[in-house]
């Protein structure tokens, strides 16, 4: 009997994406697997059921999971849902290994082999599986757009009979995948863009997109493409130089994050109060505590004339394309697991070994296991 | 005693603009006039009181109008406010001459000389006074941005490790000032843009912005830069060709309007129902009835997966720059009226003659006078 892939409707509040989109179905056929989808799973991403051809359907999660071999998700299952996954099945998706220990214990109780997309190594061979990057790309685009949408100014220069409007000044903080796409998008709209990242190696990338790199004199290269945490003194120096640039900005997009940790505070209240009336801050890190001290996750607030947006579920703002890119990431990962229509787990493959969270009743990801054992 | 210019805080619901911004104050000095502003007038446009230098202040509209010579507004005063304007004063602003007859009668009762920016002739010399155009420019930009913000797809093409995202297809209906700026903005964002206007002469302008002109085989050149109304047969032919393009679009921005008349219906329910799930319509004509049959002014609705936005007060979405451009339009008009610090009404000047709505107790604008006399 062939492998059955199950695709649930996402259950997290505000999540609009879906793990499988119609355009990747032919890849599943090539892999020699069957696809079973929960009715309505793709609807909020712009993929009504009728667009999925050659799949079978389930009315609810229970029917979906019955005898399924692999479950593909976007967001992690709730602890309760994790406890209802098919026994010994495979689970692929974002799994936030740094939190949700009951979920992880339930995965182990069900002897689920789970692969967390957050743990996929950032090596060349795994680029097509790098869902953090594909989703960050979308998020950076959407946050730059949100900033321009909320701004009472135009981003482009406009020369009209009623005089010239000068281009907006945009500051992007954090020049990872999201930050670079925010820079590119603000540039497309005609803004003057300055950008900052603690990793000074990003200067070249910022400049290649037409942005100006803000030099604070502080560098903090870290591992895995992320920044290390800064000392207090470095933070103060960085903050003051940045604050001067931010105070002049018409829009600021912040994208600084440290995986599994609260987001660093980059813009404090005093800096907000130095900004111009009508300036906009879009804080991409709102869900992990925010890069701005005043950010409220899921809200748009105004503080002394400065508009501060802390959007949640940002990739869901472009749910169609975010799902498409995510689905391709999953299919590429699945391609390392399924050979000739059968599941074959090659633990010598670095991608599988690194990204495996749980297997055969055990937490395989060492930092997660150690944290959970420390919590006992 | 020198001329006093009064600038009220706008009273229309949802209006964020202000008629005078700090950067034009030096122009008033050159004209030799005094400026008096109602406290808080510029705040919602991003101009707190402290940015206005060298002006005097009034706490309310009554104090503002006392002995004032000229009143500068954005939106028309309410009928009640019109009846409280300083006697024999000048009023410059949008005045919607096709409606609000009680307001016009009250202007005449107060012997107010009013100039309606809607009536400024579209001649070369008056381009710097053309507030319809300056505000339409802003509106076109904001509506294209709104479409990209609401779209679950990306507008630009994106080439990533997770595959390529194709650029969005955007259709802009109406290629006046607003439509052309919407085309330019969607192009900036990387979309493939098609545009349509009943005036086939706009083809060249559309193409110069990188848009593709949709040829429906119907032409309807009208007077004053607007389109004439089409016959039913022409409408049907236009609608069917357009509907085919709209059905394929990821986003549609409609900008078709006929001055003083309800907006023409361009997209009927059946066409919406042919569109893709996740497609977006931004209807710039929502306030005058809408170009889409399903538009609800001031709301974002979803019909069979299609998102339909009918924004109101669109220039207020970019209140800072909209106010700047509008203020320059007003100053330019005032320059035709004030010579050596004195009001001098030269009725031989076509701009003044055409744009005058009321003067010395009489409605000077013939079509308005005739409509109001017909109503008696």
XYZ file of C-alpha atoms in Angstrom:
752
model
C 0.000 0.000 0.000
C 1.375 3.429 -0.865
C 2.343 6.138 1.571
C -0.470 8.518 2.574
C 0.372 12.187 3.165
C -2.145 14.052 5.326
C -2.638 17.819 5.115
C -4.753 19.340 7.903
C -6.478 22.689 7.923
C -4.256 24.845 10.118
C -5.696 25.413 13.569
C -3.584 28.274 14.945
C -5.565 31.488 15.301
C -4.729 33.934 12.483
C -2.888 31.357 10.399
C -4.024 31.440 6.775
C -1.353 29.348 5.107
C -1.647 25.720 4.042
C 1.166 23.177 3.817
C 0.317 21.863 0.346
C -0.797 23.897 -2.681
C -2.220 22.601 -5.964
C 0.906 23.403 -7.997
C 3.074 20.936 -6.030
C 0.696 17.975 -6.309
C 2.537 16.606 -9.320
C 5.688 16.399 -7.179
C 3.842 14.063 -4.838
C 2.822 11.911 -7.760
C 6.506 11.676 -8.740
C 7.335 10.616 -5.198
C 4.720 7.863 -5.566
C 2.593 8.925 -2.606
C -1.101 9.594 -2.045
C -2.285 12.959 -0.742
C -5.250 13.327 1.591
C -6.474 16.825 2.467
C -8.848 18.109 5.094
C -11.722 19.929 3.406
C -11.249 23.702 3.272
C -7.548 23.464 4.202
C -6.401 25.769 1.392
C -9.349 28.136 1.334
C -7.875 30.949 3.450
C -4.716 30.838 1.320
C -6.675 31.315 -1.904
C -6.822 27.607 -2.846
C -10.411 26.363 -2.718
C -10.860 22.573 -2.657
C -11.768 22.357 -6.341
C -8.225 23.415 -7.309
C -6.714 20.285 -5.747
C -6.943 17.481 -8.305
C -6.267 13.809 -7.762
C -6.317 13.936 -3.960
C -8.639 12.313 -1.449
C -10.588 14.287 1.131
C -11.279 14.089 4.838
C -14.028 15.948 6.660
C -12.115 16.404 9.912
C -8.717 15.887 11.502
C -9.632 12.467 12.915
C -10.618 11.113 9.497
C -7.584 12.785 7.960
C -5.099 11.148 10.291
C -6.558 7.633 10.136
C -3.727 5.354 8.916
C -1.816 8.348 7.530
C 1.954 7.925 7.258
C 3.096 11.545 7.005
C 1.483 14.749 8.285
C 2.458 18.080 6.684
C 1.695 21.222 8.652
C 2.634 24.887 8.728
C 2.309 25.799 12.407
C 3.056 23.341 15.213
C 0.114 21.209 16.371
C -1.301 22.074 19.779
C -0.210 19.721 22.565
C -3.617 18.078 22.303
C -3.388 17.674 18.529
C 0.120 16.261 18.875
C -1.286 13.552 21.114
C -3.736 12.541 18.365
C -1.254 12.187 15.522
C -1.098 8.745 13.906
C 1.237 6.467 15.862
C 4.749 6.235 14.394
C 3.835 8.734 11.708
C 6.138 11.445 10.334
C 5.412 15.108 11.020
C 6.998 17.921 8.964
C 6.469 21.584 9.805
C 7.474 24.468 12.025
C 7.683 23.020 15.551
C 9.175 25.831 17.730
C 11.603 23.428 19.473
C 12.439 26.051 22.100
C 8.940 25.920 23.581
C 5.868 23.734 23.911
C 7.312 20.857 25.918
C 3.969 19.115 26.394
C 3.640 19.011 22.638
C 7.085 17.446 22.344
C 6.317 14.872 25.046
C 3.095 13.975 23.245
C 4.988 13.548 19.987
C 7.252 11.104 21.793
C 4.313 9.285 23.369
C 2.926 8.722 19.878
C 6.451 7.761 18.698
C 6.139 10.409 15.987
C 9.237 11.151 13.911
C 9.099 14.935 13.649
C 11.223 17.253 11.526
C 11.295 20.899 12.575
C 11.852 23.331 9.708
C 13.485 25.729 12.170
C 16.302 23.176 12.580
C 17.116 22.683 8.895
C 20.835 23.494 8.612
C 21.738 26.603 6.627
C 23.915 24.715 4.151
C 23.860 25.107 0.393
C 22.244 21.740 -0.243
C 19.328 22.621 2.047
C 18.514 26.027 0.576
C 15.420 24.677 -1.152
C 14.171 23.438 2.244
C 14.889 26.653 4.136
C 11.379 27.670 5.113
C 12.580 30.260 7.617
C 14.128 32.116 4.678
C 11.244 31.654 2.268
C 8.782 32.971 4.824
C 11.111 35.766 5.975
C 11.339 36.892 2.361
C 7.576 37.292 2.233
C 7.494 38.950 5.652
C 10.095 41.540 4.691
C 8.135 42.457 1.580
C 4.836 42.691 3.454
C 6.281 44.790 6.299
C 7.804 47.345 3.927
C 4.440 47.543 2.152
C 2.635 47.913 5.463
C 4.938 50.790 6.382
C 4.177 52.565 3.098
C 0.473 51.856 3.509
C 0.388 53.331 7.018
C 2.595 56.323 6.193
C 0.893 59.693 5.698
C 3.689 60.439 3.227
C 4.470 59.074 -0.201
C 7.554 56.861 -0.516
C 8.509 57.903 -4.077
C 9.639 61.309 -5.192
C 6.853 62.959 -7.125
C 7.328 65.889 -9.469
C 4.028 67.581 -10.181
C 2.630 70.936 -11.200
C 2.037 71.563 -7.483
C 5.735 71.140 -6.746
C 8.014 68.297 -5.830
C 7.479 65.767 -3.072
C 10.740 64.462 -1.672
C 11.199 60.688 -1.322
C 10.587 59.172 2.101
C 13.505 58.142 4.321
C 13.202 54.528 5.401
C 15.415 52.804 7.980
C 15.526 49.005 8.011
C 16.994 47.411 11.132
C 18.350 43.910 10.652
C 19.608 42.886 7.225
C 18.797 39.189 7.216
C 16.530 37.710 4.569
C 13.525 39.719 5.780
C 15.463 42.949 6.167
C 17.009 42.668 2.718
C 13.601 42.097 1.132
C 12.223 45.094 3.089
C 15.096 47.200 1.730
C 14.424 45.996 -1.809
C 10.705 46.727 -1.505
C 11.149 50.221 -0.047
C 13.668 50.926 -2.842
C 11.175 49.696 -5.451
C 8.708 52.230 -4.071
C 11.273 54.990 -4.490
C 12.275 55.617 -0.867
C 15.763 56.521 0.317
C 16.765 53.495 2.386
C 19.277 53.188 5.190
C 19.867 49.865 6.888
C 21.652 48.532 9.899
C 22.730 45.130 11.077
C 25.069 44.166 13.907
C 26.815 41.871 11.429
C 28.915 44.334 9.478
C 29.364 41.698 6.749
C 25.862 42.582 5.597
C 27.059 46.001 4.451
C 27.802 44.695 0.977
C 24.355 43.097 0.612
C 22.630 46.281 1.798
C 24.612 48.369 -0.657
C 23.965 45.957 -3.523
C 20.244 46.689 -3.073
C 20.827 50.434 -3.198
C 20.623 50.922 0.571
C 23.047 52.934 2.662
C 24.634 51.011 5.531
C 24.499 52.748 8.910
C 27.877 52.328 10.569
C 27.550 52.323 14.373
C 31.085 51.074 15.011
C 29.744 47.884 16.637
C 30.048 44.435 15.041
C 28.560 41.173 16.287
C 28.940 38.336 13.853
C 27.255 35.218 15.230
C 26.706 31.606 14.230
C 24.240 30.170 11.739
C 23.618 33.471 10.017
C 22.250 35.097 13.200
C 23.789 37.754 15.359
C 25.314 37.103 18.780
C 23.930 39.055 21.711
C 25.726 42.362 22.351
C 27.264 43.680 25.562
C 25.478 46.540 27.329
C 28.113 49.037 26.260
C 27.929 47.931 22.628
C 24.163 48.130 22.819
C 24.297 51.724 24.101
C 26.673 52.851 21.371
C 24.666 51.061 18.688
C 21.437 52.484 20.077
C 22.605 56.088 20.070
C 23.894 56.078 16.498
C 20.807 54.213 15.333
C 18.509 56.528 17.283
C 19.898 59.533 15.425
C 19.052 57.903 12.087
C 15.675 56.633 13.279
C 14.720 60.091 14.560
C 15.066 61.399 10.983
C 13.158 58.539 9.361
C 9.683 58.630 7.869
C 9.380 54.857 8.272
C 11.311 52.201 10.163
C 11.061 48.444 9.636
C 12.687 46.359 12.359
C 13.543 42.708 11.738
C 16.011 41.819 14.489
C 15.538 38.411 16.056
C 17.567 35.827 17.929
C 16.218 32.282 17.464
C 14.466 30.902 20.533
C 15.084 34.115 22.495
C 13.074 37.295 23.062
C 13.691 39.895 20.353
C 16.290 42.545 21.233
C 14.955 46.013 22.055
C 16.368 48.351 19.423
C 14.034 51.345 19.717
C 13.253 52.557 23.200
C 10.524 54.978 24.229
C 12.907 57.944 24.213
C 13.874 57.257 20.606
C 10.216 57.018 19.563
C 9.679 60.396 21.221
C 12.489 61.900 19.122
C 10.739 60.799 15.913
C 8.643 63.024 13.659
C 4.862 63.179 13.830
C 3.519 60.799 11.193
C 6.573 58.544 11.243
C 5.797 54.820 11.105
C 7.458 51.860 12.811
C 6.637 48.361 11.593
C 8.015 45.898 14.127
C 8.442 42.485 12.539
C 9.539 41.009 15.850
C 6.259 41.859 17.629
C 5.422 38.201 18.234
C 8.663 37.596 20.144
C 8.485 40.733 22.300
C 9.221 43.423 19.736
C 12.252 45.429 18.652
C 10.486 48.584 19.823
C 9.747 49.077 23.499
C 6.235 50.377 22.783
C 5.138 47.696 20.310
C 1.938 45.849 21.116
C 1.698 42.571 19.218
C -1.270 42.438 16.876
C -2.012 46.159 17.209
C -1.392 49.512 15.591
C -0.874 52.188 18.200
C 0.051 55.870 17.973
C 2.477 57.372 20.463
C 3.035 61.141 20.245
C 2.129 61.066 16.557
C 4.323 58.042 15.754
C 2.436 55.045 14.355
C 3.739 51.708 15.687
C 2.480 48.505 14.074
C 3.238 45.101 15.549
C 1.722 42.718 13.022
C 1.247 39.036 13.860
C 1.172 36.135 11.411
C 2.973 38.219 8.813
C 3.472 35.489 6.189
C -0.297 34.946 6.333
C -0.676 38.469 4.925
C 0.545 36.959 1.640
C -0.926 33.548 2.329
C -1.080 32.444 -1.312
C 2.569 32.913 -2.159
C 3.788 32.107 1.358
C 1.990 28.752 1.082
C 3.399 28.118 -2.379
C 6.954 28.675 -1.254
C 6.439 26.761 1.972
C 4.894 23.822 0.110
C 7.948 23.660 -2.147
C 10.198 23.645 0.932
C 8.233 20.697 2.327
C 8.277 18.763 -0.932
C 12.036 19.235 -1.143
C 12.441 17.905 2.400
C 10.116 15.017 1.655
C 12.291 14.207 -1.343
C 15.111 13.356 1.092
C 12.811 11.027 3.033
C 10.773 9.183 0.426
C 12.553 6.973 -2.100
C 10.634 4.789 -4.564
C 7.400 5.395 -2.717
C 8.790 4.247 0.640
C 9.919 6.103 3.727
C 13.658 5.792 4.162
C 15.282 7.740 6.989
C 18.961 8.192 6.265
C 20.422 9.491 9.506
C 23.745 10.069 7.781
C 22.047 12.880 5.854
C 22.930 16.064 7.768
C 19.648 17.730 6.818
C 17.559 14.933 8.325
C 19.852 14.403 11.323
C 19.923 18.111 12.220
C 16.247 18.852 11.682
C 14.866 15.790 13.481
C 13.168 16.860 16.701
C 11.706 13.548 17.897
C 12.093 9.934 16.772
C 11.027 6.591 18.157
C 9.960 8.034 21.491
C 13.019 10.168 22.043
C 13.832 13.847 21.657
C 16.697 13.745 19.186
C 17.510 17.469 19.109
C 20.159 17.751 21.823
C 19.536 21.369 23.019
C 15.805 20.676 23.300
C 16.393 17.385 25.134
C 18.834 19.034 27.534
C 16.453 21.932 28.206
C 13.550 19.552 28.850
C 15.649 17.336 31.120
C 16.815 20.436 32.987
C 13.155 21.405 33.502
C 12.305 18.116 35.216
C -4.526 96.697 8.270
C -3.236 93.664 6.441
C -5.313 90.812 5.084
C -6.004 87.958 7.526
C -6.108 84.399 6.210
C -8.020 81.957 8.430
C -7.340 78.209 8.428
C -9.891 76.080 10.284
C -9.500 72.549 11.547
C -11.397 70.440 9.025
C -14.758 69.261 10.304
C -15.745 66.567 7.803
C -15.693 63.088 9.303
C -12.581 61.135 8.239
C -10.852 64.184 6.771
C -7.233 64.406 7.967
C -5.863 67.050 5.616
C -5.266 70.701 6.399
C -5.379 73.619 3.950
C -2.096 75.239 5.022
C 1.165 73.474 5.909
C 4.259 74.986 7.556
C 6.375 74.856 4.383
C 4.106 77.318 2.521
C 4.014 79.949 5.286
C 6.834 81.934 3.692
C 4.675 82.271 0.556
C 2.047 84.019 2.642
C 4.690 86.376 3.988
C 5.617 87.205 0.389
C 1.969 87.928 -0.355
C 1.989 90.324 2.605
C -0.799 88.633 4.524
C -1.272 87.411 8.101
C -2.137 83.773 8.810
C -4.415 82.709 11.669
C -4.836 79.000 12.396
C -7.271 77.089 14.538
C -5.366 75.139 17.172
C -4.772 71.501 16.209
C -5.716 72.115 12.558
C -2.627 70.358 11.172
C -2.270 67.638 13.765
C -3.990 64.795 11.901
C -1.903 65.600 8.809
C 1.357 65.279 10.752
C 1.800 69.023 11.407
C 1.538 69.766 15.134
C 0.981 73.427 16.068
C 4.626 73.981 17.051
C 5.696 73.522 13.419
C 3.750 76.614 12.311
C 5.921 79.657 12.950
C 4.912 83.303 12.775
C 1.167 82.686 12.734
C -1.525 83.672 15.207
C -3.838 81.132 16.831
C -7.544 80.772 17.476
C -9.116 78.332 19.927
C -12.279 77.738 17.927
C -13.930 78.483 14.593
C -15.781 81.570 15.930
C -12.558 83.203 17.134
C -10.826 82.151 13.940
C -13.348 83.791 11.640
C -13.632 87.085 13.540
C -12.697 89.862 11.065
C -10.956 87.345 8.806
C -10.730 88.251 5.125
C -10.025 84.900 3.514
C -10.874 81.373 4.673
C -8.874 78.438 3.313
C -10.409 74.982 3.604
C -10.018 71.503 2.190
C -13.554 70.093 2.330
C -16.656 72.264 1.870
C -18.084 73.813 5.040
C -21.349 72.342 6.273
C -24.424 74.458 5.447
C -24.375 75.652 9.037
C -20.684 76.551 8.932
C -21.200 78.378 5.635
C -23.758 80.590 7.354
C -21.182 81.581 9.952
C -18.390 82.623 7.594
C -17.216 86.240 7.925
C -19.444 88.525 5.880
C -18.021 89.416 2.437
C -15.031 87.151 3.054
C -13.339 84.989 0.464
C -13.548 81.193 0.687
C -11.156 78.913 -1.234
C -11.521 75.134 -1.191
C -13.344 72.144 -2.604
C -17.018 73.140 -2.695
C -18.834 70.311 -4.574
C -20.869 72.768 -6.698
C -23.133 69.957 -7.950
C -24.626 69.447 -4.471
C -25.236 71.142 -1.137
C -27.595 73.904 -2.238
C -28.296 75.122 1.301
C -24.574 75.670 1.716
C -24.460 77.707 -1.491
C -27.490 79.776 -0.438
C -25.819 80.452 2.893
C -22.635 81.550 1.136
C -24.729 84.035 -0.824
C -26.526 85.221 2.306
C -23.135 86.032 3.822
C -22.074 87.607 0.484
C -19.071 85.287 0.468
C -16.907 85.232 -2.648
C -16.172 81.532 -3.010
C -13.768 79.809 -5.374
C -14.345 76.100 -5.938
C -11.194 74.154 -6.759
C -13.331 71.702 -8.737
C -14.060 74.528 -11.211
C -10.464 75.585 -11.888
C -10.092 75.302 -15.675
C -7.725 72.623 -16.934
C -5.515 75.066 -18.807
C -1.728 75.139 -18.749
C -1.519 78.328 -16.700
C -3.687 76.802 -13.959
C -1.809 73.521 -13.576
C -0.284 74.659 -10.299
C -3.797 75.264 -8.953
C -5.257 71.964 -10.118
C -6.081 70.385 -6.779
C -8.241 67.676 -8.352
C -5.095 66.449 -10.086
C -2.760 66.829 -7.123
C -5.118 64.867 -4.894
C -5.890 62.282 -7.593
C -2.161 61.671 -7.910
C -1.983 60.784 -4.232
C -5.149 58.713 -4.425
C -3.854 56.634 -7.335
C -0.648 55.884 -5.458
C -2.471 54.954 -2.256
C -5.018 52.728 -4.002
C -2.336 50.724 -5.816
C -0.531 50.321 -2.479
C -3.765 49.275 -0.794
C -4.298 46.639 -3.477
C -0.803 45.224 -2.901
C -1.295 45.371 0.862
C -4.580 43.442 0.691
C -3.377 40.923 -1.878
C -2.426 37.444 -0.620
C 0.105 37.406 -3.464
C 3.331 39.302 -4.001
C 3.329 41.913 -6.775
C 6.999 41.505 -7.793
C 8.568 38.459 -9.344
C 10.717 36.703 -6.760
C 13.410 34.206 -7.594
C 14.350 32.203 -4.524
C 15.821 28.849 -3.545
C 12.223 27.679 -3.088
C 11.422 28.472 -6.724
C 10.130 31.448 -8.637
C 7.056 33.510 -7.809
C 5.490 35.059 -10.890
C 4.634 38.766 -10.859
C 1.041 39.710 -10.117
C -1.310 40.820 -12.895
C -2.864 44.188 -12.147
C -5.648 45.841 -14.151
C -6.191 49.589 -13.753
C -9.508 50.935 -15.049
C -9.493 54.626 -15.927
C -6.242 56.260 -16.985
C -6.690 59.774 -15.683
C -4.263 61.270 -13.197
C -5.195 58.735 -10.495
C -5.158 55.776 -12.852
C -1.783 56.707 -14.307
C -0.265 57.013 -10.824
C -1.819 53.644 -9.894
C -0.208 52.130 -12.990
C 3.159 53.696 -12.114
C 2.957 52.434 -8.523
C 1.979 48.875 -9.462
C 4.821 48.871 -12.015
C 7.245 50.103 -9.320
C 6.231 47.098 -7.233
C 7.006 44.791 -10.138
C 3.503 43.821 -11.271
C 2.439 43.239 -14.862
C -0.022 46.074 -15.484
C -2.854 46.349 -17.971
C -4.975 49.465 -18.141
C -8.139 50.620 -19.779
C -9.768 53.961 -20.426
C -12.707 54.842 -22.652
C -10.553 57.667 -24.049
C -8.297 55.763 -26.433
C -5.943 58.762 -26.485
C -4.676 57.588 -23.118
C -3.103 54.518 -24.744
C 0.157 56.360 -25.255
C 0.329 57.523 -21.625
C -0.410 54.019 -20.343
C 2.276 52.560 -22.549
C 4.808 55.218 -21.556
C 4.480 53.947 -17.966
C 5.087 50.362 -19.034
C 1.432 49.362 -18.952
C -0.389 47.414 -21.636
C -3.504 49.139 -23.003
C -6.625 46.981 -23.156
C -8.343 47.622 -26.462
C -12.108 47.104 -26.204
C -12.900 48.699 -29.536
C -14.954 51.455 -27.805
C -13.837 55.088 -27.620
C -15.498 57.914 -25.719
C -13.467 61.089 -25.689
C -15.234 63.744 -23.620
C -14.719 67.360 -22.613
C -12.421 68.766 -19.958
C -10.290 65.642 -19.716
C -13.226 63.473 -18.621
C -15.004 60.775 -20.550
C -18.508 61.181 -22.025
C -21.119 58.656 -20.946
C -21.320 55.579 -23.167
C -24.356 54.057 -24.897
C -25.715 50.781 -23.526
C -24.334 48.823 -26.456
C -20.889 50.366 -26.087
C -21.019 49.626 -22.373
C -21.828 45.969 -23.013
C -18.984 45.548 -25.497
C -16.549 47.388 -23.215
C -17.709 45.363 -20.227
C -17.251 41.987 -21.873
C -13.711 42.633 -23.113
C -12.767 44.193 -19.780
C -14.396 41.362 -17.832
C -12.168 38.853 -19.600
C -9.063 40.773 -18.479
C -10.398 41.411 -14.982
C -11.203 37.712 -14.509
C -7.493 36.946 -14.987
C -6.246 39.712 -12.687
C -4.743 39.354 -9.226
C -5.652 42.966 -8.444
C -7.891 45.604 -10.024
C -7.862 49.331 -9.279
C -10.856 51.241 -10.656
C -10.715 55.023 -11.015
C -13.573 55.847 -13.389
C -15.571 58.932 -12.483
C -17.791 61.506 -14.199
C -17.791 64.876 -12.389
C -21.010 65.582 -10.509
C -22.498 62.255 -11.572
C -22.658 58.804 -10.017
C -19.629 56.676 -10.925
C -20.168 54.303 -13.858
C -20.515 50.607 -13.016
C -17.596 48.834 -14.672
C -17.482 45.541 -12.763
C -20.788 43.780 -12.194
C -21.455 40.911 -9.815
C -21.064 38.319 -12.570
C -17.576 39.600 -13.381
C -16.556 39.481 -9.718
C -17.747 35.877 -9.654
C -15.494 35.044 -12.614
C -12.444 36.306 -10.687
C -9.911 34.141 -8.886
C -10.037 33.463 -5.142
C -7.739 35.971 -3.453
C -8.094 38.583 -6.188
C -8.451 42.168 -4.928
C -10.550 45.070 -6.212
C -9.808 48.569 -4.915
C -12.641 50.831 -5.988
C -11.509 54.466 -5.935
C -15.001 55.613 -6.882
C -16.636 54.103 -3.780
C -17.737 57.515 -2.471
C -19.717 58.280 -5.631
C -21.419 54.898 -5.915
C -18.531 52.691 -6.952
C -17.197 51.250 -10.195
C -17.929 47.769 -8.877
C -21.518 46.702 -8.288
C -20.619 45.062 -4.949
C -18.517 47.873 -3.471
C -19.550 49.166 -0.066
C -18.105 52.604 0.633
C -15.787 52.625 3.645
C -15.635 48.825 3.876
C -13.579 45.836 2.817
C -15.815 42.937 1.925
C -15.103 39.478 0.533
C -17.371 38.002 -2.115
C -16.674 34.399 -3.149
C -13.024 34.832 -2.186
C -12.628 38.193 -3.961
C -11.639 41.073 -1.664
C -13.407 44.349 -2.541
C -12.229 47.549 -0.852
C -14.158 50.799 -1.167
C -11.943 53.283 0.690
C -13.275 56.724 1.631
C -11.221 59.899 2.111
C -8.379 58.401 0.104
C -6.135 61.505 0.009
C -6.343 61.527 3.819
C -4.492 58.188 3.747
C -1.423 60.247 2.794
C -2.556 63.326 4.688
C 0.916 64.868 5.043
C 1.812 64.986 1.368
C -1.777 65.485 0.222
C -1.942 68.584 2.447
C 1.420 69.846 1.184
C 0.366 69.624 -2.426
C -3.078 71.017 -1.715
C -1.614 73.946 0.233
C 0.604 74.800 -2.729
C -2.448 74.716 -5.009
C -4.217 77.182 -2.703
C -1.224 79.497 -2.437
C -0.953 79.559 -6.219
C -4.628 80.454 -6.513
C -4.261 83.101 -3.818
C -1.392 84.566 -5.817
C -3.918 85.465 -8.541
C -6.136 87.220 -5.993
C -3.792 89.102 -3.682
C -1.559 91.835 -5.114
C 0.620 94.001 -2.869
C -1.143 92.773 0.239
C -4.613 93.661 -1.069
C -7.444 91.579 -2.476
C -7.901 92.312 -6.153
C -10.473 90.284 -8.076
C -9.689 90.392 -11.773
C -12.747 88.890 -13.465
C -10.970 88.971 -16.794
C -8.691 86.262 -15.460
C -10.193 83.004 -16.765
C -9.034 81.042 -13.723
C -10.893 83.336 -11.318
C -13.920 83.766 -13.557
C -14.340 80.030 -14.139
C -13.710 78.891 -10.575
C -15.888 81.476 -8.829
C -18.942 79.776 -7.356
C -20.552 82.694 -5.479
C -19.876 86.448 -5.369
C -21.705 89.411 -3.891
C -24.828 87.436 -3.072
C -25.081 85.667 -6.419
C -24.239 82.214 -7.710
C -21.796 82.989 -10.497
C -21.246 79.466 -11.785
C -23.911 79.179 -14.490
C -24.641 75.406 -14.371
C -25.001 75.548 -10.596
C -27.247 78.636 -10.779
C -29.404 77.018 -13.436
C -29.703 73.769 -11.482
C -30.647 75.663 -8.317
C -33.175 77.830 -10.141
C -34.636 74.706 -11.725
C -35.023 73.225 -8.232
C -37.095 76.124 -6.962
